[in-house]
XYZ file of C-alpha atoms in Angstrom:
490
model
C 31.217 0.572 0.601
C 27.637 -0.509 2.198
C 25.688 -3.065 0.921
C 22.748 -1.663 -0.926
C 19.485 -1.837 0.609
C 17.238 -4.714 -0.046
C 14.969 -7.082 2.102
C 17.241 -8.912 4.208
C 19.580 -5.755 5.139
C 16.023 -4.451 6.899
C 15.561 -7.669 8.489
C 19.111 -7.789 9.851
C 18.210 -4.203 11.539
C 14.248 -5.228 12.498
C 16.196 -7.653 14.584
C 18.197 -5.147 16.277
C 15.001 -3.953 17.904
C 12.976 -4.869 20.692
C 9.326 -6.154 19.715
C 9.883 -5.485 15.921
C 10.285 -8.975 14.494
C 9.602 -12.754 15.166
C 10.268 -16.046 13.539
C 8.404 -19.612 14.037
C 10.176 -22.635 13.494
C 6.613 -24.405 14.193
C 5.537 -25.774 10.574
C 2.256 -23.798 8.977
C -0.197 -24.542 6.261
C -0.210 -21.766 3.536
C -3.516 -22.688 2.893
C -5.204 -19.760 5.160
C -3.475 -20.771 8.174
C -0.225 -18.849 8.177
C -2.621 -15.868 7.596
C -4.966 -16.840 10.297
C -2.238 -17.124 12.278
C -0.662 -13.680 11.622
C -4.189 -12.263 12.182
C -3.641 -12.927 15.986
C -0.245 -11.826 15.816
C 0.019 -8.490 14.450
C -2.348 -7.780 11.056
C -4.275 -5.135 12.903
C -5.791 -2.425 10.464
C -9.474 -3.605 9.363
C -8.890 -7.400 9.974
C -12.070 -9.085 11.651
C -11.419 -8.754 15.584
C -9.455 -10.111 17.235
C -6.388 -8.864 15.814
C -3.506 -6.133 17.278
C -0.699 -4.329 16.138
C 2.326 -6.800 16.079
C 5.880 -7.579 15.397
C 6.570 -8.640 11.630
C 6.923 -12.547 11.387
C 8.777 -14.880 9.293
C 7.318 -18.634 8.895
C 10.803 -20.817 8.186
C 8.651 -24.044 8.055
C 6.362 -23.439 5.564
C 3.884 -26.760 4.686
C 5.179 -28.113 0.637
C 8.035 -25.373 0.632
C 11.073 -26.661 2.716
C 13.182 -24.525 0.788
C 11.145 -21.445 0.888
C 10.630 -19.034 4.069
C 7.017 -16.649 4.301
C 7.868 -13.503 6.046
C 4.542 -11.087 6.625
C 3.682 -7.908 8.285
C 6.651 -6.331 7.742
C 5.280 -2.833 7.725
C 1.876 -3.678 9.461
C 3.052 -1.036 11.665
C 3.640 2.688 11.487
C 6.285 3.019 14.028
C 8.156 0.091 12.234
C 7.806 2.241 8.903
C 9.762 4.896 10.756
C 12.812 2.525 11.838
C 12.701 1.313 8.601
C 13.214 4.479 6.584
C 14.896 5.818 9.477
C 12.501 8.715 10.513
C 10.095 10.155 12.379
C 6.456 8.240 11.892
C 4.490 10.955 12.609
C 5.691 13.290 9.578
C 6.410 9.947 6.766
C 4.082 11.992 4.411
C 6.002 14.894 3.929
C 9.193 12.596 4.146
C 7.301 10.900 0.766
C 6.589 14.484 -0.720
C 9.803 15.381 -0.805
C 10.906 12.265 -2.099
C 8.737 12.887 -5.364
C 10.471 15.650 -5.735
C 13.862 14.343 -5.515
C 13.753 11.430 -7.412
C 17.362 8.729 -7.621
C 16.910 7.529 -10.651
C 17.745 3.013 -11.150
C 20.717 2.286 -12.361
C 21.111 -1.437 -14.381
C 23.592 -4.049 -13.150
C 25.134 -7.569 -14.454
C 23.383 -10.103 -14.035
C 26.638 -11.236 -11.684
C 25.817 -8.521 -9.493
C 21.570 -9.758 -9.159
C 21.173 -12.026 -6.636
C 17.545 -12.715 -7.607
C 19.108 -14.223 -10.601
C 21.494 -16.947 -9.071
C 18.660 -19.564 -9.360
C 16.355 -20.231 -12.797
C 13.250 -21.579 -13.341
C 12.280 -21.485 -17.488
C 8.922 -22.257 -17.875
C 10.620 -24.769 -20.885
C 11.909 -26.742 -17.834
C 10.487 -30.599 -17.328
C 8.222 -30.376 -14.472
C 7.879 -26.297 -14.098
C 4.790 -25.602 -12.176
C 5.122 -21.668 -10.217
C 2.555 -23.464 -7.617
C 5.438 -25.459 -6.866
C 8.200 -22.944 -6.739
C 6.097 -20.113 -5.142
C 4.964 -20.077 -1.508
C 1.741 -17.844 -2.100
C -0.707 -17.992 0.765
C -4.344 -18.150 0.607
C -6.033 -15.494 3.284
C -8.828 -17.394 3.714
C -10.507 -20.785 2.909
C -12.969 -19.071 0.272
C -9.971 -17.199 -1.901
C -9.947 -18.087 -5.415
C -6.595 -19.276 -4.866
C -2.963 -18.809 -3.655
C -2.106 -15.281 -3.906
C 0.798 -12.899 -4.806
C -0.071 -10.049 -2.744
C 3.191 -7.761 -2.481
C 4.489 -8.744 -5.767
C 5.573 -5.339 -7.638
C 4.871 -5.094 -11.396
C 7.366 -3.670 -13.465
C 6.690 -2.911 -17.085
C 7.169 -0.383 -19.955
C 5.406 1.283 -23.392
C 6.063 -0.562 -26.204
C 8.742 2.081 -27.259
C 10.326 1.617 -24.041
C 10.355 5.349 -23.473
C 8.172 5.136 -19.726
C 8.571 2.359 -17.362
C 6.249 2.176 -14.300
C 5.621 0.047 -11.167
C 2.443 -1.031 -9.355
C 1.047 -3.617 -7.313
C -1.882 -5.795 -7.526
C -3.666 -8.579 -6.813
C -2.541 -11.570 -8.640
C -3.731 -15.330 -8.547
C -1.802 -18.420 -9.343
C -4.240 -20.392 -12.111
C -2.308 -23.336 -12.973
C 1.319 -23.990 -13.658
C 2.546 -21.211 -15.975
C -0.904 -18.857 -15.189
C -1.336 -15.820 -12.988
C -4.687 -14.113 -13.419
C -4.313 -10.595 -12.522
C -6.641 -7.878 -12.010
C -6.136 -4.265 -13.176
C -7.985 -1.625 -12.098
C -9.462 0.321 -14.796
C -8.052 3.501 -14.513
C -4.775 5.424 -13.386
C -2.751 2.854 -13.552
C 0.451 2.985 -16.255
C 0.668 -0.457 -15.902
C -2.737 -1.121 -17.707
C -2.650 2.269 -19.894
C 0.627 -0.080 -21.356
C -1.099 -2.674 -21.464
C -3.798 -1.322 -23.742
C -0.909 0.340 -26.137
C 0.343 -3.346 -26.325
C -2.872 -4.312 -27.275
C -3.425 -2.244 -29.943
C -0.855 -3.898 -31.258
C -2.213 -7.133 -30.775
C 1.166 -8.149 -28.908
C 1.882 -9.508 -25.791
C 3.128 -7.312 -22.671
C 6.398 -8.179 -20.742
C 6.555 -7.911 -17.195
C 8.120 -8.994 -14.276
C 6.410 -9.258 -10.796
C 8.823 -8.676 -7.973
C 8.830 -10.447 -4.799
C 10.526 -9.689 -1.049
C 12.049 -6.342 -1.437
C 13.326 -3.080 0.572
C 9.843 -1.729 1.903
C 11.386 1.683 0.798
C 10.142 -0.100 -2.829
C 6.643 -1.050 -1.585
C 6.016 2.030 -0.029
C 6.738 4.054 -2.880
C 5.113 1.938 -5.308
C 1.821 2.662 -4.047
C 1.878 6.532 -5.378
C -0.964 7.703 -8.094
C -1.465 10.238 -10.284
C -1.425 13.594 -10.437
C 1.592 13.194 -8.179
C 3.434 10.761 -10.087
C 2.034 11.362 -13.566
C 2.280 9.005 -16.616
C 6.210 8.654 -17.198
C 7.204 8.653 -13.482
C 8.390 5.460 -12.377
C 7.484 5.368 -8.572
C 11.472 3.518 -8.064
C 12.834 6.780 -8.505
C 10.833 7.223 -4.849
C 12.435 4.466 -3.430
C 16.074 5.789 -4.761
C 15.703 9.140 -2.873
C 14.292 7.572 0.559
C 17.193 5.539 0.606
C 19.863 8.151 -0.983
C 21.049 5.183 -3.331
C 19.741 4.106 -6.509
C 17.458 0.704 -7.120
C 19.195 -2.040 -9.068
C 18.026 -3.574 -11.751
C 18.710 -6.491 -14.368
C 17.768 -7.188 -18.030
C 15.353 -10.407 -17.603
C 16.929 -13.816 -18.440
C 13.249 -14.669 -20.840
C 11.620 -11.623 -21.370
C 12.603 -8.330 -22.755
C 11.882 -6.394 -19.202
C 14.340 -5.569 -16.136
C 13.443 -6.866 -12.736
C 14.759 -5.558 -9.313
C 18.163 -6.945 -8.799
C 18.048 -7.110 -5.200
C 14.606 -9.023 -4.863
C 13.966 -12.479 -3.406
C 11.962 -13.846 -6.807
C 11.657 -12.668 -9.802
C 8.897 -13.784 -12.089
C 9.603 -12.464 -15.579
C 5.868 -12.943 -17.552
C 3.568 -11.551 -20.295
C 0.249 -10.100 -19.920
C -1.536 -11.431 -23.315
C -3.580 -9.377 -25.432
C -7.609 -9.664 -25.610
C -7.118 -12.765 -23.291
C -9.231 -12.993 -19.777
C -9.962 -15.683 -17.005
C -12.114 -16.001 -14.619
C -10.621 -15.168 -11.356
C -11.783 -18.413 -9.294
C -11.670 -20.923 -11.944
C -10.147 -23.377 -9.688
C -12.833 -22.669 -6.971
C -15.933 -21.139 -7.664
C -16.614 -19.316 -4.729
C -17.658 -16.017 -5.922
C -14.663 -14.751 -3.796
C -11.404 -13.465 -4.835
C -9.684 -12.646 -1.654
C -9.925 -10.182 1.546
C -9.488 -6.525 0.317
C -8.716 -3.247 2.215
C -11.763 -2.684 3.416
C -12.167 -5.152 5.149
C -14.606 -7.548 3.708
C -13.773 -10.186 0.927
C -13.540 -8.705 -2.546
C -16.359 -10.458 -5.192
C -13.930 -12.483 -7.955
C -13.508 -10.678 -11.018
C -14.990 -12.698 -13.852
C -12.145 -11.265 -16.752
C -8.627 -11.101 -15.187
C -6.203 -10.444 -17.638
C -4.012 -13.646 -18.562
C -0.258 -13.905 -17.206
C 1.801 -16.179 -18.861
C 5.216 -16.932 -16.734
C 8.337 -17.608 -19.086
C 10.829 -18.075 -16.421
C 10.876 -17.545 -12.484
C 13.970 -16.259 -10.590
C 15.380 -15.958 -6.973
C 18.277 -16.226 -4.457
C 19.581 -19.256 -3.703
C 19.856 -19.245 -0.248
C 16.042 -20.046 1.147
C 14.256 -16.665 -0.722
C 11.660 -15.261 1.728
C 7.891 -15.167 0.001
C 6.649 -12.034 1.059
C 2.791 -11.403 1.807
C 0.055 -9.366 3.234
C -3.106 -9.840 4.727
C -5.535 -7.140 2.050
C -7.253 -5.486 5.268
C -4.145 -5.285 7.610
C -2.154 -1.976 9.135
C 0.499 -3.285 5.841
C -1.750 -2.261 3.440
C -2.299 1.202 5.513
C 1.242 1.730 5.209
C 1.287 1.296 1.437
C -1.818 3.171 0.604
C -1.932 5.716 3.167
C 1.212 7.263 3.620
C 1.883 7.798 -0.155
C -1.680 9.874 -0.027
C -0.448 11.439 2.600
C 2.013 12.966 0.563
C -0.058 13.515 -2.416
C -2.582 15.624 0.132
C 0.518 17.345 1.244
C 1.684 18.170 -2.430
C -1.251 19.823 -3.524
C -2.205 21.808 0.224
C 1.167 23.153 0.384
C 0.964 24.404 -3.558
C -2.339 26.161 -2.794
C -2.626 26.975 0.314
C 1.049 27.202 2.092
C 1.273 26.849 5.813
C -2.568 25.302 6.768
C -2.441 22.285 6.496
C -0.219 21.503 9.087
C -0.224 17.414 8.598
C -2.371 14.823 7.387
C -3.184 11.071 8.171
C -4.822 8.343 6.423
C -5.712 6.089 9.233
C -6.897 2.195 9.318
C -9.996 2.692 9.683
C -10.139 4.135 6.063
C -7.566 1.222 4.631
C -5.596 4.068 4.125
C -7.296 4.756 0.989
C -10.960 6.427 1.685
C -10.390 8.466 4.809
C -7.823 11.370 5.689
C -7.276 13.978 8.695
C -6.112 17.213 7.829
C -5.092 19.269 10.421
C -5.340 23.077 9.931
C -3.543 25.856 11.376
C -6.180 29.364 11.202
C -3.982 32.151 12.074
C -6.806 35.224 11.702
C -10.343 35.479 10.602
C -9.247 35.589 6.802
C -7.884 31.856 7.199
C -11.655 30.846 8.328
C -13.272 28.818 5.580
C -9.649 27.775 3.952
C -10.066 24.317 5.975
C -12.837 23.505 3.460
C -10.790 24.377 0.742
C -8.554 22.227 1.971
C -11.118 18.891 1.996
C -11.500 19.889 -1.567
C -7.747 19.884 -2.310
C -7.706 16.747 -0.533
C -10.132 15.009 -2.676
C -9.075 16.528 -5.711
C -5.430 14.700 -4.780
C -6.629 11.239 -4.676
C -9.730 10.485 -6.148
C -10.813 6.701 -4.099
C -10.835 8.977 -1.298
C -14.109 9.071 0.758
C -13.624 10.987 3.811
C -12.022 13.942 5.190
C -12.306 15.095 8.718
C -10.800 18.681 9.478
C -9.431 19.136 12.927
C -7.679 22.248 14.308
C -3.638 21.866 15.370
C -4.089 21.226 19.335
C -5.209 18.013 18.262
C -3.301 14.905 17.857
C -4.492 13.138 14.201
C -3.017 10.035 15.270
C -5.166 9.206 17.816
C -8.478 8.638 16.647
C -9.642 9.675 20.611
C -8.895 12.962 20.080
C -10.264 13.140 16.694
C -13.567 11.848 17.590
C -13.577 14.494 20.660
C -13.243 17.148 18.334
C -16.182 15.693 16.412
C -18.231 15.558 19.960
C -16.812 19.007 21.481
C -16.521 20.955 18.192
C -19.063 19.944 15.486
C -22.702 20.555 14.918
C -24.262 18.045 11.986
C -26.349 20.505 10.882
C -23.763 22.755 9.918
C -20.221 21.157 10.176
C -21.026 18.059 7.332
C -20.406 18.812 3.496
C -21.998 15.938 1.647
C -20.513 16.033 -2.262
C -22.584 13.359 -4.191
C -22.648 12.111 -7.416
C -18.812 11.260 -7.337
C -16.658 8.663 -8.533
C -14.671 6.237 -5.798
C -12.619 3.105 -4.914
C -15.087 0.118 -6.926
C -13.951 -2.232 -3.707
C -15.907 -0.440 -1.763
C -19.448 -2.563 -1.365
C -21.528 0.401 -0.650
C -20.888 1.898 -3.980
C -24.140 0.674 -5.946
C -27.227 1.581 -7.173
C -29.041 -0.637 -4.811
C -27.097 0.941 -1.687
C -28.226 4.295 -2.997
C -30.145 4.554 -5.880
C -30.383 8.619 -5.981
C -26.633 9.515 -6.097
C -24.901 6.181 -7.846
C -25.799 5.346 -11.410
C -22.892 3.225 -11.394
C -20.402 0.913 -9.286
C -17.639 2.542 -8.098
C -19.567 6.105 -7.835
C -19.938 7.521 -3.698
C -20.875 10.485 -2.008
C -18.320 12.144 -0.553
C -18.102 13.405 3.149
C -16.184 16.727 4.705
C -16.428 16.516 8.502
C -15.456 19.899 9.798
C -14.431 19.819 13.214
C -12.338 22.796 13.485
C -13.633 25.774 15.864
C -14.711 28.551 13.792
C -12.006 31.636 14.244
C -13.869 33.824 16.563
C -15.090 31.621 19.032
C -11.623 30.078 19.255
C -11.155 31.592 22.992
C -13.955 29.399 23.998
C -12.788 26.410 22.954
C -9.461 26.485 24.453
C -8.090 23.134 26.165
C -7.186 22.552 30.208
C -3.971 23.696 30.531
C -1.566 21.465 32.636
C 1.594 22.189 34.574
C 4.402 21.274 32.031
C 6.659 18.795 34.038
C 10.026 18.025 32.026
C 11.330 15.797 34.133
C 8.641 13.386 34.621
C 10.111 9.993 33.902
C 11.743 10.100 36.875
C 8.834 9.224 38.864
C 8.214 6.226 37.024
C 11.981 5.027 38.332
């Protein structure tokens, strides 16, 4: 029988290939460095230039951590998301989709069998401090602290009749405090959260760290494709064709992942907030998606940790940089799916693929790209934008292009917006809507006609597909197809 999938078994076949993965022996500060460093390397996405697409890269000689390795950047690449789940890059969305719709449900395993449980940390220990245990980077010299950036959250109703996953941002406070921020909104996590409170009882969590990217990838789905009651692991069970393992917690009355490289098993406290920076007062939290650094939240909810877990044999601390082509990965191909879901429900066989490239953070921008097969289909690739938006609301852009063109290279997109678009007619402008809060051009100030509120945007349908009946004029150079034309580059 084959070991189950988990962090390391991807590492062992990252290795395998040519340009995929790198480790430093050279010793690196955690403080900002290791992520300046990676910046260079391979964070790519909407990291300040210079910055390229790049192998991922494991730090084994991490500054105040000797026992402790920092692997980043793992999927800061979508080729590398292909190898990973073993298919074709280009079509990962509707890879996803189906996945939703074949769920592999966990299955629970002995604590024996949990290699994230062969070392423990209780919080009741002499001496516990998780800023000593935990190798969290800072991205920069301005975050409000050391951050857990790919830790997934795994917690249930109070009943313990829905469980759900999700990832956020969470800062270390002081030794047994993680301030975490949930966004308001379509998260299970904090609709839990707020049962819990009603209760006036604390939440139990755990926050899993350095795991299959089958896991983070998944993770990262919203509703209305995974509504309240899915739990996004049953994603990661049907990539992989095997289920995720999990274990009851060894101090709180939650399961974490089985297979993960820490386990920190907490409780989100009721009616309790912190200011984000506490410790630093720089009106910064730490670089978000976008691309700029997101303002610090002054009420994070409180995280207290009861007991930390991992693998005994140097557990790898796994990061991202907020901005990079990792956080693409996460967002953007799960969205993909979600677009895919709905367009294929409504309007079968049009949408031929989508993309959610960097330049939106894989979050506020998506390519559709629409097949018209007769003058009836002209008009459906709006109806399509709509669909889009409807699927995923913290999207901001959609640009339509028809299917000669290639959505993965934003070259040919932005020739269809040169060769095949007139402003005047070709932009829909939807205003007035509600949006992704990290984005800082969604206030009042920016524009005070269409947002009351933060978080509110116009929306924007680029249409760059050739209307149906002029399609004859707007047909490509043809070249000789040459099949065998590698062998002039021998």
């Amino acid at each position: 029988m084959s070991t189950p999938y988990d962090l390391r078994k991807v590492l062992a076949e990252l290795q395998e290939m040519p340009g995929e993965y790198h480790e430093t022996n050279v010793e690196v500060d955690p403080h900002a460095e290791l992520s300046g460093v990676y910046r260079y390397i391979g964070a790519g996405g909407t990291v300040k230039r210079p910055t390229k697409e790049g192998p991922a890269m494991m730090f084994n000689c991490v500054k105040g951590f000797p026992d402790t390795r920092v692997l980043i950047g793992i999927i800061a690449s979508r080729d590398r998301v292909g190898k990973i789940l073993h298919h074709d890059p280009k079509h990962l969305g509707r890879l996803l989709k189906d996945s939703v719709q074949n769920p592999v449900k966990p299955v629970k395993v002995a604590k024996t069998d949990a290699p994230a449980q062969e070392v423990i940390h209780l919080a009741t220990d002499e001496g516990f401090d998780i800023r000593k245990i935990l190798a969290a980077p800072t991205n920069t010299e301005y975050d409000a602290g050391p951050y857990i950036t790919m830790g997934v959250v795994f917690g249930s109703d109070p009943e313990k009749t829905m469980s759900d996953v999700t990832i956020h941002r969470m800062v270390l406070e002081d030794e047994d405090t993680i301030g975490m921020y949930i966004m308001p909104g379509g998260r299970h996590i904090g609709h839990f959260q707020k049962q819990y409170e009603a209760l006036n009882k604390p939440m139990p969590i755990t926050i899993n760290i350095g795991l299959d990217p089958a896991i983070s990838i998944g993770t990262t789905f919203e509703p209305p494709t995974t509504p309240l009651g899915y739990n996004e692991l049953w994603v990661a069970g049907a990539l992989r064709q095997e289920p995720v393992q999990l274990v009851d917690g060894v101090a709180v009355d939650e399961v974490g992942i089985a297979r993960s490289e820490f386990i920190i098993e907490a409780e989100i406290l009721p009616h309790e907030t912190i200011q984000e920076d506490i410790n630093t007062n720089t009106g910064k939290a730490m670089p978000e998606f976008p691309g700029y650094n997101g303002d610090a939240n002054p009420a994070v909810n409180v995280v207290k940790v009861k007991a930390i877990t991992h693998r005994k044999d140097r557990p790898i601390m796994q990061t991202t940089i907020g901005p990079s082509e990792e956080h693409v990965s996460m967002a953007g191909i799960p969205t993909e799916a979600s677009i895919l879901d709905l367009v294929d429900k409504a309007i079968p066989g049009k949408v031929t693929n989508v993309y959610n490239p960097p330049a939106g953070g894989g979050k506020l921008m998506s390519i559709l790209q629409i097949h018209k097969e007769s003058e009836a289909d002209e008009g459906i690739q709006r109806q399509a934008a709509i669909l889009a938006l409807s699927a995923f609301k913290e999207l901001k852009t959609v640009i339509l292009v028809d299917d000669d063109v290639d959505i993965f290279d934003m070259n040919d997109v932005m020739w269809t917006l040169n060769t095949r678009f007139q402003g005047d007619q070709d932009i829909l402008v939807l205003p007035g809507m509600r949006n992704h809060p990290l984005d800082p051009s969604e206030r009042p100030e920016y524009d005070p006609k269409s947002i009351r509120f933060r978080g509110m945007s116009s929306k924007t349908i680029l249409d760059g597909t050739v209307p149906f009946d002029l399609k004859d004029d707007f047909i490509r150079a043809e070249f000789k197809e040459v099949p065998d034309w590698e062998k002039y580059l021998k």
